[in-house]
Tab-separated table of C-alpha atoms in Angstrom:
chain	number	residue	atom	x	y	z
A	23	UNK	CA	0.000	0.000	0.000
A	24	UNK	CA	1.155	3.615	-0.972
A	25	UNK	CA	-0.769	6.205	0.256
A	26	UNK	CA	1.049	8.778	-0.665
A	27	UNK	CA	3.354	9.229	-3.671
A	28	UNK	CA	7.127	7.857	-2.850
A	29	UNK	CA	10.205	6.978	-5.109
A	30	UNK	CA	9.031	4.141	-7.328
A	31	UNK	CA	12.476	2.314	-6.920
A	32	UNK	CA	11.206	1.990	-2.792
A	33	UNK	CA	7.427	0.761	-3.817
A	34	UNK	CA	8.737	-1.712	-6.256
A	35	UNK	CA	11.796	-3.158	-5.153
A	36	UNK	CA	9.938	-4.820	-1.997
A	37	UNK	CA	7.703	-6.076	-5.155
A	38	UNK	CA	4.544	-4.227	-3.570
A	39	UNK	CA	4.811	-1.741	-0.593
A	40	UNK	CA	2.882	-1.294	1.961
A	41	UNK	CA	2.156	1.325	4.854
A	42	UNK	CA	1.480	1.103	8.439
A	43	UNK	CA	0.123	3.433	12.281
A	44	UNK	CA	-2.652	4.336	10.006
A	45	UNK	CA	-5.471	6.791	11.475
A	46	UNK	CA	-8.137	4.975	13.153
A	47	UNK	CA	-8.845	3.472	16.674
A	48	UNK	CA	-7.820	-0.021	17.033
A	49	UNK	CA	-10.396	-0.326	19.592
A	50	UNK	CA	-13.265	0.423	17.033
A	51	UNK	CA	-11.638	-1.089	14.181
A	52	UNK	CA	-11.713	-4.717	16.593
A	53	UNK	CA	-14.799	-3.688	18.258
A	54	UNK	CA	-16.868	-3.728	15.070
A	55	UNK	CA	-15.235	-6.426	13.229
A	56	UNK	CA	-16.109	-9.047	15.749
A	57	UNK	CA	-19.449	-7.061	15.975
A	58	UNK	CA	-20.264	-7.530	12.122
A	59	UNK	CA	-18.747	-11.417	12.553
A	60	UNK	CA	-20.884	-12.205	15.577
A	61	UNK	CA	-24.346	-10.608	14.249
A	62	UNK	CA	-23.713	-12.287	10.939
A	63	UNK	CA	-23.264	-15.586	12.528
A	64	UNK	CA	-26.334	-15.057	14.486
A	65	UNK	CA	-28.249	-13.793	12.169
A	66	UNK	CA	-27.607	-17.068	9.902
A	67	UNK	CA	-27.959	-19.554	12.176
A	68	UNK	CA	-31.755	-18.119	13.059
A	69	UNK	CA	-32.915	-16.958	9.386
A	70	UNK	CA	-30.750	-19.374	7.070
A	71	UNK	CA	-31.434	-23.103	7.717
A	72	UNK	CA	-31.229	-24.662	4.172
A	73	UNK	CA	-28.562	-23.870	1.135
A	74	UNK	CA	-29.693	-21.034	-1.086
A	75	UNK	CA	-26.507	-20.880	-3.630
A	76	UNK	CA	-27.406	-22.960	-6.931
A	77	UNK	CA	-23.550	-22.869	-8.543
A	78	UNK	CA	-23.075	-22.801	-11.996
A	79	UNK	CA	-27.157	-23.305	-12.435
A	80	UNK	CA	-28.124	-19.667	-11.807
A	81	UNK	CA	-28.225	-16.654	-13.659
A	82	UNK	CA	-29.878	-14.010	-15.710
A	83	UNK	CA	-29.293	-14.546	-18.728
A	84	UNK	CA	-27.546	-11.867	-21.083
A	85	UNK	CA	-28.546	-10.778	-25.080
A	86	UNK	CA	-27.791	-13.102	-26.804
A	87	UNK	CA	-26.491	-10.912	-29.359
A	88	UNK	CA	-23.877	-9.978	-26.365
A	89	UNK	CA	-23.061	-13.475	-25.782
A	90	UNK	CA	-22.652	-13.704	-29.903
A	91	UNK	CA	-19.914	-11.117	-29.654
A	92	UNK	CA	-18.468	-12.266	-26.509
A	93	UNK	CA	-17.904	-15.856	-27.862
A	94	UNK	CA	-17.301	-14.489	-31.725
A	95	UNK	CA	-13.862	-15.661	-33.205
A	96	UNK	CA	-13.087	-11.946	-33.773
A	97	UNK	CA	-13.175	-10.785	-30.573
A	98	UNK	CA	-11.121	-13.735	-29.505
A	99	UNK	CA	-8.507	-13.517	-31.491
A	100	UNK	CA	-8.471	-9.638	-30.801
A	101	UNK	CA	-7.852	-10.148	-27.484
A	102	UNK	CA	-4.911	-12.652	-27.676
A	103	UNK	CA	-3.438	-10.173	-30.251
A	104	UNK	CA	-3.796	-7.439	-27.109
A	105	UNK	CA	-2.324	-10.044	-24.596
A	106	UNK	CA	0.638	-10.817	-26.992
A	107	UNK	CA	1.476	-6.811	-28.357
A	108	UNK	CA	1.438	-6.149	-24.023
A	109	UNK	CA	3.433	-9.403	-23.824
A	110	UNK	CA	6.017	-8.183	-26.573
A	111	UNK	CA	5.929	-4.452	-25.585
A	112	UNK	CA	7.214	-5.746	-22.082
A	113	UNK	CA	9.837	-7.919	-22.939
A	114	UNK	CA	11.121	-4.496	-25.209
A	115	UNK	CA	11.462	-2.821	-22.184
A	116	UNK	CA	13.017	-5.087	-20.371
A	117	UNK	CA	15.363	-5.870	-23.519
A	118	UNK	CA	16.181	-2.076	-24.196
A	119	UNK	CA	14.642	-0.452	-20.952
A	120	UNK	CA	17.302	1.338	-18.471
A	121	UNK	CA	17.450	-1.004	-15.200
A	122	UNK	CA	16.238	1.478	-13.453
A	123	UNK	CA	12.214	1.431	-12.109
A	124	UNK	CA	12.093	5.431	-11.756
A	125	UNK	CA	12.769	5.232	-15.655
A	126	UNK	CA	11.110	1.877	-17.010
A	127	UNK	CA	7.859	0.960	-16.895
A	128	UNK	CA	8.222	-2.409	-16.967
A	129	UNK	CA	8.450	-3.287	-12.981
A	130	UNK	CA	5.565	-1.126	-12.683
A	131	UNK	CA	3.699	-3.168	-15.329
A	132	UNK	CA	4.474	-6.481	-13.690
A	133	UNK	CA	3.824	-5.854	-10.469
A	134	UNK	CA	1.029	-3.157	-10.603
A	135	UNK	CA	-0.876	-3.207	-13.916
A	136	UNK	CA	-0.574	-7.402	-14.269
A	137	UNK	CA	-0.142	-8.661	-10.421
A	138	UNK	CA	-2.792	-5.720	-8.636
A	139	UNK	CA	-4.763	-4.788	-12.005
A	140	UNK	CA	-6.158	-7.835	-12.327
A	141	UNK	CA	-7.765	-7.992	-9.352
A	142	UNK	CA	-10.141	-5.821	-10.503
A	143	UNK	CA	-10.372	-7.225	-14.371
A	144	UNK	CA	-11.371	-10.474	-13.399
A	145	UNK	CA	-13.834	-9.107	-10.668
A	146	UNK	CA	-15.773	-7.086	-13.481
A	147	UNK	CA	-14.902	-9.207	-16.307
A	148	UNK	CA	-14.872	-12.008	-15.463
A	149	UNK	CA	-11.623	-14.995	-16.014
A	150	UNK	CA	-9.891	-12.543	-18.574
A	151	UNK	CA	-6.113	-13.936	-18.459
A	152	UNK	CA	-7.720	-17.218	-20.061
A	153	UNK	CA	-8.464	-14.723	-22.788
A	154	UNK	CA	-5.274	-12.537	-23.383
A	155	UNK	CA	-3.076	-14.800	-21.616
A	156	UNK	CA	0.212	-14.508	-24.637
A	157	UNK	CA	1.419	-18.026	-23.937
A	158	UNK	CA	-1.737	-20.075	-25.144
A	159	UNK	CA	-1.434	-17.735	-27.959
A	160	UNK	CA	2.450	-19.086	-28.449
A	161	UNK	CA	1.413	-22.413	-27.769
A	162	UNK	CA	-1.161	-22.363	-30.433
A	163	UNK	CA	1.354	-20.314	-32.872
A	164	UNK	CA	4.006	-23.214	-31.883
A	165	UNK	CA	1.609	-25.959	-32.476
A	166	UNK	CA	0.784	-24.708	-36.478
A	167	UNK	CA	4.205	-23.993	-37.102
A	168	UNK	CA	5.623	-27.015	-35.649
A	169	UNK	CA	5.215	-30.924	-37.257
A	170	UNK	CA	2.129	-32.458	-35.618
A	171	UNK	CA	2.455	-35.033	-33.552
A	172	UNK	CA	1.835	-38.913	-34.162
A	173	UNK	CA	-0.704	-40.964	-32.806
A	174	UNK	CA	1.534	-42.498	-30.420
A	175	UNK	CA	2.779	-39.238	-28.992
A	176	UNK	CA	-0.572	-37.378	-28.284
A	177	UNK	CA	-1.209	-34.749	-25.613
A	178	UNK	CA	-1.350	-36.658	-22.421
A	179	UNK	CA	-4.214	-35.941	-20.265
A	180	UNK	CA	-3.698	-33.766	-16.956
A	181	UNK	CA	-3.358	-36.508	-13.939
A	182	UNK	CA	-6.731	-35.280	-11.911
A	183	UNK	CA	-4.587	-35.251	-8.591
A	184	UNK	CA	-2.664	-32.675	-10.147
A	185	UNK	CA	-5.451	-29.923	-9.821
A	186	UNK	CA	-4.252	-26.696	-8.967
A	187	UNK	CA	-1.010	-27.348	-7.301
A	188	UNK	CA	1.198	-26.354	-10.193
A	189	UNK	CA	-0.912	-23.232	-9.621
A	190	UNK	CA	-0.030	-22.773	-6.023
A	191	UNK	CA	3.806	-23.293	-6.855
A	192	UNK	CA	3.635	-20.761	-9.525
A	193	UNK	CA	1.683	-18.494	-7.595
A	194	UNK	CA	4.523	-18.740	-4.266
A	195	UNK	CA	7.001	-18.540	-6.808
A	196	UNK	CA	5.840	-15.355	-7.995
A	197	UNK	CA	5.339	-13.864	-4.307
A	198	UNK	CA	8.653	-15.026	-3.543
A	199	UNK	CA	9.593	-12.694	-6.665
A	200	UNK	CA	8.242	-9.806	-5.807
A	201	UNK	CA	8.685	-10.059	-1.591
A	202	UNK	CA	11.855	-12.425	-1.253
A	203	UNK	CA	14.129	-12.206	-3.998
A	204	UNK	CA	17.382	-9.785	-4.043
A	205	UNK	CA	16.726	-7.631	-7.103
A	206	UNK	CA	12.913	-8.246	-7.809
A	207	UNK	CA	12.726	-4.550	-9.614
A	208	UNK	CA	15.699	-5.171	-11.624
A	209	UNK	CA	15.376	-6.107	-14.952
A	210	UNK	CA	17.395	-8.628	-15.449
A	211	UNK	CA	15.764	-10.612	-12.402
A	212	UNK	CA	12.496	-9.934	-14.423
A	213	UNK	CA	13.716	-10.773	-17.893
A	214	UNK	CA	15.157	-14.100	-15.950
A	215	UNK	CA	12.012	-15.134	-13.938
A	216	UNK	CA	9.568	-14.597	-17.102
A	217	UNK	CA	11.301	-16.264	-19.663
A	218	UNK	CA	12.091	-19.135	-17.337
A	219	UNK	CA	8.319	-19.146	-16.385
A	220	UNK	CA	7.413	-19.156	-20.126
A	221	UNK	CA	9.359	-21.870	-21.100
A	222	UNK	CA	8.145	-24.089	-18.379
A	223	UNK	CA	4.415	-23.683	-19.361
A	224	UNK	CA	4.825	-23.857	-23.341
A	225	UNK	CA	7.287	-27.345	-22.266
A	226	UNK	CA	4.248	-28.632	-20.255
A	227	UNK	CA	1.351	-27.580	-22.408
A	228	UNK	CA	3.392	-29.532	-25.563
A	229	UNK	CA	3.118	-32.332	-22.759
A	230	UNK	CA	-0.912	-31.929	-21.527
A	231	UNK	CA	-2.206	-29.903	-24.525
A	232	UNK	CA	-3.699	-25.796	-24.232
A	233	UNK	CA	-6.027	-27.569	-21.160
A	234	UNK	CA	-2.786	-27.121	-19.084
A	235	UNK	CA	-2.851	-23.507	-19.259
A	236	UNK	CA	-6.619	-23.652	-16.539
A	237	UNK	CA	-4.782	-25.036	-14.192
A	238	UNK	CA	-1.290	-25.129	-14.578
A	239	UNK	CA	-0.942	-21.254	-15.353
A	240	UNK	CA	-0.575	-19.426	-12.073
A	241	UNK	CA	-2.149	-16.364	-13.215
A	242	UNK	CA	-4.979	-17.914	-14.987
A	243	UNK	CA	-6.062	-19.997	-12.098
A	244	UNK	CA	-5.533	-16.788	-10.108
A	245	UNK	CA	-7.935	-14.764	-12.548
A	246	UNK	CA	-10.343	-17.543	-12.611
A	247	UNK	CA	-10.390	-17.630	-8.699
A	248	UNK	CA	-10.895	-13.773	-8.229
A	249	UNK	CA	-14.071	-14.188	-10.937
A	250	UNK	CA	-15.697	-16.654	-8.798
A	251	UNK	CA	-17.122	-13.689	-6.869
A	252	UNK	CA	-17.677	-11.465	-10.480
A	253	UNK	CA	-21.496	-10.640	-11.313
A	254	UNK	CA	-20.359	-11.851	-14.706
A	255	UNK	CA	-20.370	-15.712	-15.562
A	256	UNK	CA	-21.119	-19.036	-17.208
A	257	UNK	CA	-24.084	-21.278	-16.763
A	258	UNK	CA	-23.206	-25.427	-17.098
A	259	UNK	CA	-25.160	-24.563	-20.411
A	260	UNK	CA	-22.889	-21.963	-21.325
A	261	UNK	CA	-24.705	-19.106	-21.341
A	262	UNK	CA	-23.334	-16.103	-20.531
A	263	UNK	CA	-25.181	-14.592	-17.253
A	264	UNK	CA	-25.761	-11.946	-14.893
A	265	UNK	CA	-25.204	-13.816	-11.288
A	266	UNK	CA	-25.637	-12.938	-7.736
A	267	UNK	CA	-21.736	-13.605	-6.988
A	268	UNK	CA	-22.258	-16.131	-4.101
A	269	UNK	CA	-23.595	-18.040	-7.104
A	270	UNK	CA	-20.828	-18.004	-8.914
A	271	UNK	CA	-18.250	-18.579	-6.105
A	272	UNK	CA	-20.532	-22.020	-4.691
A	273	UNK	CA	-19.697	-23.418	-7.934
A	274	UNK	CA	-15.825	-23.231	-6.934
A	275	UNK	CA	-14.217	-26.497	-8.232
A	276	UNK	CA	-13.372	-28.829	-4.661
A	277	UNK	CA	-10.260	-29.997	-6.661
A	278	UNK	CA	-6.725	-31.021	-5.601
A	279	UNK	CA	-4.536	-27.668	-4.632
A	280	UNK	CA	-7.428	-25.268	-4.173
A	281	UNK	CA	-6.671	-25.001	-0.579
A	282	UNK	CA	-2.912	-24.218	-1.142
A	283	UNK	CA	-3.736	-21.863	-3.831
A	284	UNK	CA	-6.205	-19.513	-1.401
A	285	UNK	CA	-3.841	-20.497	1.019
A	286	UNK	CA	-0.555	-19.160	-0.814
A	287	UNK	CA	-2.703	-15.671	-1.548
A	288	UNK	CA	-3.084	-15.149	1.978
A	289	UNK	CA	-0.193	-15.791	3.764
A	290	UNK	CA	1.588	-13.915	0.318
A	291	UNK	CA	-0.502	-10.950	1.446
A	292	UNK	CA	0.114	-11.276	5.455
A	293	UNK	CA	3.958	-11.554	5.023
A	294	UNK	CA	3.611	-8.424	2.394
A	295	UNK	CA	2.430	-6.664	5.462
A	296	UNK	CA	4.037	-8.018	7.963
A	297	UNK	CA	7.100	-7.705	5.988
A	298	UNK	CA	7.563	-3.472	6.576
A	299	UNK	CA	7.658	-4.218	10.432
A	300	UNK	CA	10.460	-2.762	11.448
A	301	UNK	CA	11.415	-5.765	13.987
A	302	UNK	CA	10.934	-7.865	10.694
A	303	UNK	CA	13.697	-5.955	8.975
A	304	UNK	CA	15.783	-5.908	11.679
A	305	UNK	CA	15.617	-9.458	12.054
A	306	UNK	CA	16.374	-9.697	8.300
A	307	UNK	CA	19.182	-7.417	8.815
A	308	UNK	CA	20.850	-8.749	11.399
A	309	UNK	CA	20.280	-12.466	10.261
A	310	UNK	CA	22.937	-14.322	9.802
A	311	UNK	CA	21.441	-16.762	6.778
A	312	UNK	CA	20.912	-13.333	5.050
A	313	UNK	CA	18.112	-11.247	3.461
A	314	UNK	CA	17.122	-13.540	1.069
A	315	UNK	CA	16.814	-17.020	3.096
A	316	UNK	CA	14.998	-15.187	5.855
A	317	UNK	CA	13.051	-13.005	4.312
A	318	UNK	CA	12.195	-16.595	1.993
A	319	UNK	CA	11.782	-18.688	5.079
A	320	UNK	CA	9.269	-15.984	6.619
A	321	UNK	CA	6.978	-16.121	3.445
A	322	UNK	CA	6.787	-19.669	3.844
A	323	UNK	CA	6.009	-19.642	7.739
A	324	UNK	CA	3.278	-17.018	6.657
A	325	UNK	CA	2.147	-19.574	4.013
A	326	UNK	CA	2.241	-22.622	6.350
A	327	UNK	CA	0.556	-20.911	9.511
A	328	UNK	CA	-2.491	-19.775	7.145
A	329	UNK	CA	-2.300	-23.621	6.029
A	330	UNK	CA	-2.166	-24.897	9.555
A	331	UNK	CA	-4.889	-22.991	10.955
A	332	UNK	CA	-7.399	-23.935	7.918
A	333	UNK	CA	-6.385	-27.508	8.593
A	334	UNK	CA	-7.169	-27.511	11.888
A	335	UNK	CA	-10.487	-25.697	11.437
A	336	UNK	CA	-11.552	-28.567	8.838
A	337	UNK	CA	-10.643	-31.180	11.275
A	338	UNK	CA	-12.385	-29.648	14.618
A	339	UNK	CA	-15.437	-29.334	11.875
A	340	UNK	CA	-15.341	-32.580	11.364
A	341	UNK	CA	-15.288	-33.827	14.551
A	342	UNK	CA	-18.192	-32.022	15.274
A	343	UNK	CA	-19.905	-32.818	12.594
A	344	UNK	CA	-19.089	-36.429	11.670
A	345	UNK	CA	-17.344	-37.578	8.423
A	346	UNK	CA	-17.019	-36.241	5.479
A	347	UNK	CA	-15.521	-37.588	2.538
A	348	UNK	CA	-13.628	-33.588	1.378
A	349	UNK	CA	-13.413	-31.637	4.477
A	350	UNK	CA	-10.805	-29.567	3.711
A	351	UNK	CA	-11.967	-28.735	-0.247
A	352	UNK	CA	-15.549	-28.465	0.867
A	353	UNK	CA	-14.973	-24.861	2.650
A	354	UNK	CA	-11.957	-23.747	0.494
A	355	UNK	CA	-13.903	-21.377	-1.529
A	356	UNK	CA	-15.101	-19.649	1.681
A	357	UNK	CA	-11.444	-18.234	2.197
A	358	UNK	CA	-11.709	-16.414	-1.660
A	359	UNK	CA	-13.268	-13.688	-0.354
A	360	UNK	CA	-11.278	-13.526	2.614
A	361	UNK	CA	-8.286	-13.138	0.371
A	362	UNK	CA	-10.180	-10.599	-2.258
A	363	UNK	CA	-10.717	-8.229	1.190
A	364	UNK	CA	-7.117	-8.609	2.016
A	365	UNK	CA	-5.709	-8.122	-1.525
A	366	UNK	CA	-8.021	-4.797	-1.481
A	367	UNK	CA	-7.009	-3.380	2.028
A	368	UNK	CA	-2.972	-3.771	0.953
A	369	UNK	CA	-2.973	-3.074	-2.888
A	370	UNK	CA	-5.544	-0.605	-3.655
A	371	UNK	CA	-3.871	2.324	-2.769
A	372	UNK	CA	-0.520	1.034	-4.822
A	373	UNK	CA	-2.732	0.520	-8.081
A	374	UNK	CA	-4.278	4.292	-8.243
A	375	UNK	CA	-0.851	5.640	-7.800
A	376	UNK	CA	1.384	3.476	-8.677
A	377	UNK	CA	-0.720	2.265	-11.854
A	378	UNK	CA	-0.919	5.855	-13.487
A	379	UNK	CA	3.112	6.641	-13.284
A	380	UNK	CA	3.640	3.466	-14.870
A	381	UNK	CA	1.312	4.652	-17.568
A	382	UNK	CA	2.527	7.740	-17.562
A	383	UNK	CA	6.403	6.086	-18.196
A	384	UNK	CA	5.181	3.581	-20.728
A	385	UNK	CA	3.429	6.354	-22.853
A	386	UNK	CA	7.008	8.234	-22.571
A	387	UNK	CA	5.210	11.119	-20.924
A	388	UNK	CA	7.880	13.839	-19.972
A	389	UNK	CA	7.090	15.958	-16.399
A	390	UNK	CA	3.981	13.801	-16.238
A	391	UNK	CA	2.923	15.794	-12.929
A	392	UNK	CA	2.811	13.407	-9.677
A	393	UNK	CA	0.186	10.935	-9.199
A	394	UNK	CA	-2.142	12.063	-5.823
A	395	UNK	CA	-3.454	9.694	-3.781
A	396	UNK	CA	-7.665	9.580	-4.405
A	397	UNK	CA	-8.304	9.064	-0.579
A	398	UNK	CA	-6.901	11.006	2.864
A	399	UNK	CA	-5.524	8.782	5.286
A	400	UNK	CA	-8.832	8.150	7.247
A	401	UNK	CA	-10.891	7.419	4.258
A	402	UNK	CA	-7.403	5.352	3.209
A	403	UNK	CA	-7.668	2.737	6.802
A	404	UNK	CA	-11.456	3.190	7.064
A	405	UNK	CA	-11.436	1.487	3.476
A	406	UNK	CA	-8.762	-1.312	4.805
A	407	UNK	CA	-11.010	-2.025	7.558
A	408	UNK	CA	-14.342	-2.426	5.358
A	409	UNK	CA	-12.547	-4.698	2.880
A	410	UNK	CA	-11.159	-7.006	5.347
A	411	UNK	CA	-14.050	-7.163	7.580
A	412	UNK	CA	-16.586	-7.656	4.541
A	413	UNK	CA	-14.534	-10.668	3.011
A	414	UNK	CA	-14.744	-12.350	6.157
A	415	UNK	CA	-18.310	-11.615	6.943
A	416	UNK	CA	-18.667	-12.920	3.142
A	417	UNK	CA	-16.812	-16.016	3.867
A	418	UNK	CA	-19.193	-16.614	6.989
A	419	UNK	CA	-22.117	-16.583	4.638
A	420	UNK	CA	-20.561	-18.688	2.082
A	421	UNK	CA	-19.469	-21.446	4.539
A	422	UNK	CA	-22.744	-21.238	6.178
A	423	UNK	CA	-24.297	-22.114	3.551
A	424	UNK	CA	-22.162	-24.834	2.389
A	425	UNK	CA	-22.768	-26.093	5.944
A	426	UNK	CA	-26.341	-26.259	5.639
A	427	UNK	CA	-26.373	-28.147	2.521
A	428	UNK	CA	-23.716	-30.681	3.778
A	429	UNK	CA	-24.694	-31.640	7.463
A	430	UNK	CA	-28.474	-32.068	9.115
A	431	UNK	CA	-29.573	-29.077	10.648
A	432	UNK	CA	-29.000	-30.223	14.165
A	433	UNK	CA	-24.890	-30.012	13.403
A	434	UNK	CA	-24.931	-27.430	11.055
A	435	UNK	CA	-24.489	-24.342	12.932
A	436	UNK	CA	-22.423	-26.286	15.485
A	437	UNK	CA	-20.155	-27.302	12.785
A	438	UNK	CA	-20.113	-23.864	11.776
A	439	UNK	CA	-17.871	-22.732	15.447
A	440	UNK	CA	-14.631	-23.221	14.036
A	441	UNK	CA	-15.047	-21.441	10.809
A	442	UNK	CA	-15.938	-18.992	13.276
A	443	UNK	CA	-12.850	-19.164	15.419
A	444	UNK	CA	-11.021	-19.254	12.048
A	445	UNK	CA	-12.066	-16.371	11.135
A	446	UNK	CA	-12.275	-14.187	14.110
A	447	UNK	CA	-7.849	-15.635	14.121
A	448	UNK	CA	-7.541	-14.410	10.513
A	449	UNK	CA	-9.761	-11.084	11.284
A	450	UNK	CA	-7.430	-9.972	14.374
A	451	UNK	CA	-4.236	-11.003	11.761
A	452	UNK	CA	-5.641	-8.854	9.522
A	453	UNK	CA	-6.222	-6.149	10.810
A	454	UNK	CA	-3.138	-6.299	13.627
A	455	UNK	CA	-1.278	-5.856	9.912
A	456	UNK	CA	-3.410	-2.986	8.646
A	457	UNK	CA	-3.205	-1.276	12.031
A	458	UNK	CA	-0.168	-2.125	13.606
């Protein structure tokens, strides 16, 4: 988070920055998060006793004239031709670019416009990386240009215990990028990590076929998780809809990985913030395994606690509810929205400053005058506080409902307790961050 306007080189060489001691009571900001969690829970238990979400079965449906140009060839290809120009425009940059983030855009694009932008694409949108993602457009490019394969060496199919977990390593790979790695503004780190990336993914979809690229491609399954909770979506039929978003994110895959996926984009985010304390840096500092091995082992203690704690809410569920054959999948989508509120409360305020100077470089703008922050420092934390507390009074719905449909009503709300507990521990982390 940058609330106000500071040296680019300082925002983006901890990958994304972040701010603490903002202006508001910690008293009030606790006070009425548990507040909001406890009448919620109440309130659900008494009005809410059977499942309401339908999944991918709901929605209004849109023109189909819209859907016709949504789904048109046209527009398809228009859009990989965007996502491969940006794709090629970057790697010029990076190429030619001075190593320098005051003076290239190219950091900023990464880890602003691509990492924090599209947050809020694939919210309004929709899953858009599937659409201008440049390396299914390579792949397919590769795969006319190359000799096709023989029978005997066809695409294999994706194993299905594979799921998202190649996700969730390319997603902590990424984090560890941006929060962990020496140089993560410098270009050559960048030019390094993205070719390196690329190569991987066109190597594996030549394996698995383009169907690697849902799962396997860290920033599509990203995109596709964030759209979940977009009023834009896909019936089973697919028809293009208008959907209440709790729709949308009930019909969140239980697949392999999903857990450590949600899980990697909320400890990422914690450590972000926990990362500018200054007994955290002086730990780092005065470490003797060095920056880069603490600062990599703290990202993965942030990862595993955020793990450990979900664990042991699905097992005390469990217990009180009786067996179940996907406990841990079966409330995984109920931490999206936790993670949505927490990528809000850190990033927004980077993205509306941060995103316009990067602009402002890429379009070779010359005394471009200095980007302002849209909110005061109040409005700024009072923001923070809303988005965290509303993903995780979102996440209360969305597991109680889950709960209702799963267990008979005499367990239900009792199994519901430590979701509760889970997320009045995540709610206090949260906001201890924001606040500090």
């Amino acid at each position: 988070m940058v609330p106000y306007p500071a040296e680019p080189l300082t925002a983006l060489a901890h990958g994304i920055g972040s701010q603490h001691d903002l202006p508001i009571s910690p008293f009030y900001a606790f006070a009425g998060a548990f507040t909001a969690l406890f009448v919620s829970f109440l309130a659900l238990g008494l009005l809410w006793s059977t499942s309401r979400f339908r999944g991918d079965r709901s929605g209004i449906a849109l023109p189909a004239a819209l859907q016709r140009a949504a789904d048109n060839p046209a527009t398809r290809t228009g859009l990989r031709g965007l996502g491969l120009a940006a794709a090629l425009l970057l790697l010029l940059y990076l190429l030619l670019g001075p190593d320098d983030p005051a003076r290239n855009p190219a950091p900023g694009a990464v880890y602003v416009l691509f990492w924090v932008g599209l947050v809020p694409a694939s919210l309004l949108l929709g899953p858009v990386w599937g659409l201008l993602n440049p390396l299914r457009t390579l792949h397919r490019l590769l795969a006319r240009v190359l000799p096709r394969r023989s029978p005997q060496r066809a695409h294999r199919p994706l194993p299905a215990r594979l799921g998202q977990w190649p996700a969730a390593a390319g997603l902590f790979a990424f984090t560890w990028l941006e929060l962990a790695a020496p140089d993560p503004a410098s270009t050559t780190t960048l030019l390094i990590a993205l070719v390196t990336y690329a190569t991987v993914q066109l190597l594996l979809a030549a394996r698995f076929g383009e169907s690697w690229f849902a799962d396997g491609d860290a920033f599509e399954a990203y995109s596709a998780l964030l759209a979940r909770l977009a009023p834009l979506g896909r019936r089973s039929d697919g028809r293009l809809v208008l959907r209440n978003p709790f729709h949308g994110l009930d019909a969140t895959p239980e697949r392999p990985g999903l857990v450590a996926t949600v899980c990697v984009l909320l400890g990422s985010t914690a450590y972000d913030g926990f990362s500018d304390n200054p007994s955290w840096i002086n730990a780092i500092q005065t470490s003797p395994l060095g920056r880069t091995p603490t600062a990599t082992l703290g990202l993965l203690g942030s990862v595993a606690l955020v793990a450990a704690l979900y664990c042991l809410c699905a097992a005390a569920t469990r217990l009180v509810c009786g067996p179940h054959p996907g406990p841990l999948t079966a409330f995984a989508h109920s931490l999206v929205p936790i993670a949505l509120g927490y990528l809000i409360a850190h990033y927004f305020s980077l993205l509306v400053v941060e995103g316009p100077r990067t602009v402002s470089m890429a379009l070779g703008t010359d005394n471009a005058p200095e980007p302002v922050p849209p909110l005061g420092p109040g409005a700024l934390a009072a923001l923070q506080v809303i988005a965290v507390v509303t993903g995780h009074v979102l996440g209360v719905i969305a597991a109680h409902d889950r709960s209702v449909r799963l267990f008979p009503p005499a367990r239900a709300v009792a199994g519901q307790l430590p979701l509760l507990a889970l997320m009045i521990t995540y709610t206090i982390g949260g906001l201890s961050l924001l606040l500090n």
